Short mmCIF file of C-alpha atoms in Angstrom, two decimals:
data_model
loop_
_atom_site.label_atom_id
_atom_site.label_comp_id
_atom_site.label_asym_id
_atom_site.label_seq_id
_atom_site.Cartn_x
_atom_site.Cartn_y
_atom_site.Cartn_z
CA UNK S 1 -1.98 110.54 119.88
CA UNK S 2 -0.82 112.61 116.63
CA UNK S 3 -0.76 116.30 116.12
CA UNK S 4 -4.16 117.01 115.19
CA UNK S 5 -6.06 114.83 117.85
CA UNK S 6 -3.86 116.63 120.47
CA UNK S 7 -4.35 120.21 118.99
CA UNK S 8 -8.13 119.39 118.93
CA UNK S 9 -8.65 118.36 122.34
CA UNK S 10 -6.43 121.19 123.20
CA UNK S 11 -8.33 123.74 121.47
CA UNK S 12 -11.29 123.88 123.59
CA UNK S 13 -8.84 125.56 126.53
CA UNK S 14 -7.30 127.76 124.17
CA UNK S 15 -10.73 129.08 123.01
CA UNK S 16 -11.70 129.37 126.83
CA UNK S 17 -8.10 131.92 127.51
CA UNK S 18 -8.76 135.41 127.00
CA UNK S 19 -6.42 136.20 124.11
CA UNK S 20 -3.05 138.23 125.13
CA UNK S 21 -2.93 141.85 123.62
CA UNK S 22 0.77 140.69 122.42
CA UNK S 23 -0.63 138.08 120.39
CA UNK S 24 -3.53 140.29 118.30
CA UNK S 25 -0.56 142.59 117.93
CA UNK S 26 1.33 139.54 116.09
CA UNK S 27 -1.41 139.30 113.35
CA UNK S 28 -2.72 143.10 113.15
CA UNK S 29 -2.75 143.55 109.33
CA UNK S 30 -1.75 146.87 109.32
CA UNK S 31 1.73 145.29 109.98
CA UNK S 32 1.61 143.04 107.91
CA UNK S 33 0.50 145.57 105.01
CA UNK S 34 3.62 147.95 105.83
CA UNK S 35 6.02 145.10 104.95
CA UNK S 36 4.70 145.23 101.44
CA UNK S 37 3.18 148.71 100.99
CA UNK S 38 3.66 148.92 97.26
CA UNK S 39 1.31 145.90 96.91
CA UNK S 40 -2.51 145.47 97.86
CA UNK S 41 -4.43 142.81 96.33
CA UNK S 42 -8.42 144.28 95.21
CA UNK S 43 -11.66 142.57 93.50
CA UNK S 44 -13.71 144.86 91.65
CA UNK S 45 -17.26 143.02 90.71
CA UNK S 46 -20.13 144.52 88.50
CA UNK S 47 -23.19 143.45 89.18
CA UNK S 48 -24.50 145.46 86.21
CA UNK S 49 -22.36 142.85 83.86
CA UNK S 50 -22.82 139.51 85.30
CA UNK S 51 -25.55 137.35 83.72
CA UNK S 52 -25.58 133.78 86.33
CA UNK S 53 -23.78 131.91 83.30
CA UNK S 54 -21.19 129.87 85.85
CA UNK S 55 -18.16 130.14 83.90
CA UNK S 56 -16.64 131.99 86.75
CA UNK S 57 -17.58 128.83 89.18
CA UNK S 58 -16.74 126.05 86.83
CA UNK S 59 -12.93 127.91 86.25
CA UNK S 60 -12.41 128.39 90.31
CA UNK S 61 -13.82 124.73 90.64
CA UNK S 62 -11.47 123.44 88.02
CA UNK S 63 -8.16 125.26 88.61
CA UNK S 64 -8.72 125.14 92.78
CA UNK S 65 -9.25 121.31 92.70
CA UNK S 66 -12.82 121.69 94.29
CA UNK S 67 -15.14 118.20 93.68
CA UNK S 68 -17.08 119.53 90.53
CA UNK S 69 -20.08 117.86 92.06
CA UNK S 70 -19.92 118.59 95.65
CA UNK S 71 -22.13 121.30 96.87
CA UNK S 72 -19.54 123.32 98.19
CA UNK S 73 -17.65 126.09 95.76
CA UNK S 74 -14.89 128.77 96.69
CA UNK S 75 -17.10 131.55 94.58
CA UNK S 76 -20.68 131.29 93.75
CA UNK S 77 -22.99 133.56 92.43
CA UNK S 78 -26.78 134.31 93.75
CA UNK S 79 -29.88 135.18 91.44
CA UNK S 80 -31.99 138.34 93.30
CA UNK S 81 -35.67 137.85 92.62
CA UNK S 82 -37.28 141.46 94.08
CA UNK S 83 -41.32 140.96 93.90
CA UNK S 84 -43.09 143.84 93.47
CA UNK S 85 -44.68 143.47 96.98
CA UNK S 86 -41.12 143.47 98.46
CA UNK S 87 -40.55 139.98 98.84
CA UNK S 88 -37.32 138.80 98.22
CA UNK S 89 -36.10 135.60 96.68
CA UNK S 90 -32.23 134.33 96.80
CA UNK S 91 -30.78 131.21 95.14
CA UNK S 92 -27.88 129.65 93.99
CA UNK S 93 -28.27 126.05 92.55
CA UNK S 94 -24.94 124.49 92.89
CA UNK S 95 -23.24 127.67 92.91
CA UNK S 96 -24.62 128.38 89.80
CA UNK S 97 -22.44 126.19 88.33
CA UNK S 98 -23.95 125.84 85.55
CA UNK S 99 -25.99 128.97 85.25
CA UNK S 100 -29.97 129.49 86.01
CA UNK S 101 -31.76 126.89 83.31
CA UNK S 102 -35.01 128.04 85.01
CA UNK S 103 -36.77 130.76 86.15
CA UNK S 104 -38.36 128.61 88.79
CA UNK S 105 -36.70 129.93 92.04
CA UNK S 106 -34.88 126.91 94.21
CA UNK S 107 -35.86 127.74 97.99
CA UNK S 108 -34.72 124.40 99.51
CA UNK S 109 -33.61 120.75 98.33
CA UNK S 110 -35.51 119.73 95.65
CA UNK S 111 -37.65 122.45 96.28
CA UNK S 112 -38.67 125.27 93.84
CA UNK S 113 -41.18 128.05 93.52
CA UNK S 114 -42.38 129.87 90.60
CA UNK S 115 -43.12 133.69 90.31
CA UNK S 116 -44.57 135.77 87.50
CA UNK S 117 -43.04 137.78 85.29
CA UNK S 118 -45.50 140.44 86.48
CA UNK S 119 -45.52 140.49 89.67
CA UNK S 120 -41.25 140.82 89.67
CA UNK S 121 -39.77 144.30 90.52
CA UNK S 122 -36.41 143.68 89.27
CA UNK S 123 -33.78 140.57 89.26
CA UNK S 124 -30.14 140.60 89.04
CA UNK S 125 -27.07 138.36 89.65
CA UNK S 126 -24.44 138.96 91.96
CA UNK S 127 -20.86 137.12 92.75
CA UNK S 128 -19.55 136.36 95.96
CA UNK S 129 -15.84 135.25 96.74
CA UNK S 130 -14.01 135.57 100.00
CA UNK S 131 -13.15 139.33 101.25
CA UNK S 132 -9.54 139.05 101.78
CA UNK S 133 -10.87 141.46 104.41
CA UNK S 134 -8.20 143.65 106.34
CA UNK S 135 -9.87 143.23 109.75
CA UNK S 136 -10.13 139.41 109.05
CA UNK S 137 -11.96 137.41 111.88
CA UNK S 138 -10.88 134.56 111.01
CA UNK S 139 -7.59 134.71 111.29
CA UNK S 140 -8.07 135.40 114.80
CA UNK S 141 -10.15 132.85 115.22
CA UNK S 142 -7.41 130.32 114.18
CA UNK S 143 -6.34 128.71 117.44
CA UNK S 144 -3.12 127.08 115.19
CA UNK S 145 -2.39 129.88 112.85
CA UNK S 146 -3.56 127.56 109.83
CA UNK S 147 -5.43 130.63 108.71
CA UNK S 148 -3.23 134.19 108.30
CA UNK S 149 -2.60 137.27 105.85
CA UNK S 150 0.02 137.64 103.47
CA UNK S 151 2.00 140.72 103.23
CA UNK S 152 -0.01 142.02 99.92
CA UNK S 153 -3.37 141.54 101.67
CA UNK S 154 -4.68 137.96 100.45
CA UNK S 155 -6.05 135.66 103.76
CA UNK S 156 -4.78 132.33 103.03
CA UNK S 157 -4.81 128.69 104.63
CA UNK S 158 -2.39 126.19 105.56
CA UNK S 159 -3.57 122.80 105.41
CA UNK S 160 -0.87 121.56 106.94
CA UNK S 161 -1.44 123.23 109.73
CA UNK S 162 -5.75 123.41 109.85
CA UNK S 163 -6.80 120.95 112.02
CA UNK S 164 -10.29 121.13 110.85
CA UNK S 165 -11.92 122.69 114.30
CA UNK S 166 -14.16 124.59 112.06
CA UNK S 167 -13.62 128.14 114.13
CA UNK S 168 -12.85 130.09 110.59
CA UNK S 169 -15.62 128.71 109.43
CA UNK S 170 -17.89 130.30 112.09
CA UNK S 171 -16.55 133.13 112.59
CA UNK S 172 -16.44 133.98 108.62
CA UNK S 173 -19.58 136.71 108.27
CA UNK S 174 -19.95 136.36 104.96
CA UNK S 175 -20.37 132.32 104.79
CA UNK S 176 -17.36 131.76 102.15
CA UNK S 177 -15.53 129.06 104.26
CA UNK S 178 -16.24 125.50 104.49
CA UNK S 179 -14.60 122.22 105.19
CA UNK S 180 -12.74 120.47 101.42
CA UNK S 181 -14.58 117.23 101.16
CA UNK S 182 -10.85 115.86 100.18
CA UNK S 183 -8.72 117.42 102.47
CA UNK S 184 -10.89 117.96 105.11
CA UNK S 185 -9.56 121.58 106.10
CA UNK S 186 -11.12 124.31 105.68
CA UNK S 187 -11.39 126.14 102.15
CA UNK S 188 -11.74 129.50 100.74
CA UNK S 189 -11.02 131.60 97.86
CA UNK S 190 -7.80 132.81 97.83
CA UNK S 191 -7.65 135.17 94.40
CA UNK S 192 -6.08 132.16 93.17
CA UNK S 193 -2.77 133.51 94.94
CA UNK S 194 -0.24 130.69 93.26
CA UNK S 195 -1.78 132.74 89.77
CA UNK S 196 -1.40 136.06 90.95
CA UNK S 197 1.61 136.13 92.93
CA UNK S 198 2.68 134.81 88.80
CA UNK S 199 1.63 138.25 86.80
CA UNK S 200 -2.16 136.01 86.02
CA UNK S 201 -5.75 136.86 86.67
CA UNK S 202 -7.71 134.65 89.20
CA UNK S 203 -9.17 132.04 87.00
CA UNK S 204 -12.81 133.40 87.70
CA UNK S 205 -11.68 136.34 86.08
CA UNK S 206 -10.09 134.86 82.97
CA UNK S 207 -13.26 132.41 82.91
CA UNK S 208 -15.57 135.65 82.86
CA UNK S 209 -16.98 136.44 79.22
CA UNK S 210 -18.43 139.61 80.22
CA UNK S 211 -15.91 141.22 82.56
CA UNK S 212 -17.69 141.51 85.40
CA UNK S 213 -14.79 140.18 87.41
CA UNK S 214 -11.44 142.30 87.95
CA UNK S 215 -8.46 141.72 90.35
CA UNK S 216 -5.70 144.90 90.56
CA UNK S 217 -3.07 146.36 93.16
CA UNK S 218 -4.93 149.09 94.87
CA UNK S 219 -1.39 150.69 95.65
CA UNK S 220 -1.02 151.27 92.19
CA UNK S 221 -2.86 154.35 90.72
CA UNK S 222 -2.79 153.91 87.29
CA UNK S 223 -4.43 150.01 87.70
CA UNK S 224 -7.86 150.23 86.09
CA UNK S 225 -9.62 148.65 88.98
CA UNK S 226 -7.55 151.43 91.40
CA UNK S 227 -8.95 154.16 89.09
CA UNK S 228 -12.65 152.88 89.04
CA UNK S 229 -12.85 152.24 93.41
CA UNK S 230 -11.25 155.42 93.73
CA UNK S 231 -13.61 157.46 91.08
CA UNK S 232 -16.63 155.61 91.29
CA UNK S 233 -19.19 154.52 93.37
CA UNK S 234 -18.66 151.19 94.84
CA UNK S 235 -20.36 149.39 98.03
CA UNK S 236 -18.66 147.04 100.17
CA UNK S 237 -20.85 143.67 101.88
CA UNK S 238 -21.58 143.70 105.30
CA UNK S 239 -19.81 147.31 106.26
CA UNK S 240 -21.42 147.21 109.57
CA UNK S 241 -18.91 144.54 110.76
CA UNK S 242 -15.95 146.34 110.42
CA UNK S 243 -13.92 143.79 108.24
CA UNK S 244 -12.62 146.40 105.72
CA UNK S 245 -13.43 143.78 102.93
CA UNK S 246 -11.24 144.42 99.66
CA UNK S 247 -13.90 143.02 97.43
CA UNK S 248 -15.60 146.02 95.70
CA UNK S 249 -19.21 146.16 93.98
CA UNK S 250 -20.45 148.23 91.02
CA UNK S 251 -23.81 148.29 91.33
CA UNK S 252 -24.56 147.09 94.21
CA UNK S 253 -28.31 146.58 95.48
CA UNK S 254 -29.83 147.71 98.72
CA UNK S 255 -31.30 143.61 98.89
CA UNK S 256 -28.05 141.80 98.42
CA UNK S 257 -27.05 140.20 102.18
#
């Protein structure tokens, strides 16, 4: 028996334990923030700005080593159809890949359904990447510690460590994990960390034409994406579960889930 087949049929007694306090102590992310205080990885997205062209998928895709065709992405973005009897309509064709060719709204496989120009309230794009949350779940989730925070604040994952159980991927509340078809771990968005950590952007937010994509250091006062979270209104996803998610929205509508 190798190390994953016995840390898989182990895992099912380690999800049973009750976890020690000493152990949520280990990876509380206030800790690990103080060992790097003068650094604190932030998205900034503006809804207002994006327009469902893809560029910021095909990029993260490209430079992550993501299957261009599979149906699985590290950021996507969704098209909001709001009808004017307050239906609402969600889709994301491949990610939006390549864009929205169509005003025909996808609402399963193969499936599509067509609304009026008059009858729509308003309709708007918006990205969605992992978190990096502060309060992340799933790290701990992770029975094996594949998953854990860096020091500046970005959640990443080990693959040589993930033994695919698929825990993250469940307890993620905003649905940006899921198993590489490759590697068969599990996969996220990671700000494009090995860029980052390097003085780059993400490659979603070089790949953006329009700027609605910005990364900064929210330690840093005088970083342009500091200045506009800490000036302007901004929403958060999800608040409610008490993640303290370090992706930031301009713009952000009362519909988007």
């Amino acid at each position: 028996m190798n190390r994953r087949e016995f840390l898989k049929r182990s895992m099912v007694v380690v999800a049973g334990m009750a976890v020690p306090a000493a152990a949520l102590h280990l990876i509380d992310p206030k800790q690990l923030l103080a060992a790097k205080p003068e650094l604190r990885w932030a998205f900034l997205v503006d809804a207002y700005k994006c327009v469902g062209c893809g560029f910021c998928v095909k990029a993260c895709k490209l430079e992550n080593e993501v299957p261009y065709d599979a149906n699985v992405s590290r950021t996507w973005v969704e098209r909001y159809v709001v009808k004017k009897d307050g239906e609402v309509l969600i889709d994301s064709p491949k990610a939006a890949r390549d864009g929205f060719t169509t005003k025909k709204i996808e609402v399963g496989e193969g499936k599509f359904r067509e609304v009026k120009d008059e009858d729509i309230e308003k309709a708007f794009f918006v990205p969605k990447l992992c978190n990096q949350c502060e309060n992340p779940p799933c790290v701990q989730v992770c029975p094996v510690g594949a998953t854990y925070s860096t020091a500046d604040g970005v959640v990443l994952v080990d693959r040589k460590w993930c033994i695919g159980c698929g825990y993250c991927i469940m307890g993620c509340p905003y649905g940006v994990r899921f198993f590489h078809p490759v590697h068969k771990t599990a996969e996220k968005c990671n700000f494009c960390y090995h860029r980052i950590t390097k003085g780059m952007k993400s490659a979603c937010v070089d790949a953006c034409p329009f700027g609605a994509r910005q990364i900064g250091n929210l330690r840093d006062p005088d970083d342009p994406v500091t200045k506009i979270i800490m000036t302007e209104r901004v929403g958060i996803l999800k608040e409610e579960y008490g993640t303290k998610p370090q992706v930031y929205y301009i713009g952000l509508s009362k519909e988007v889930r």
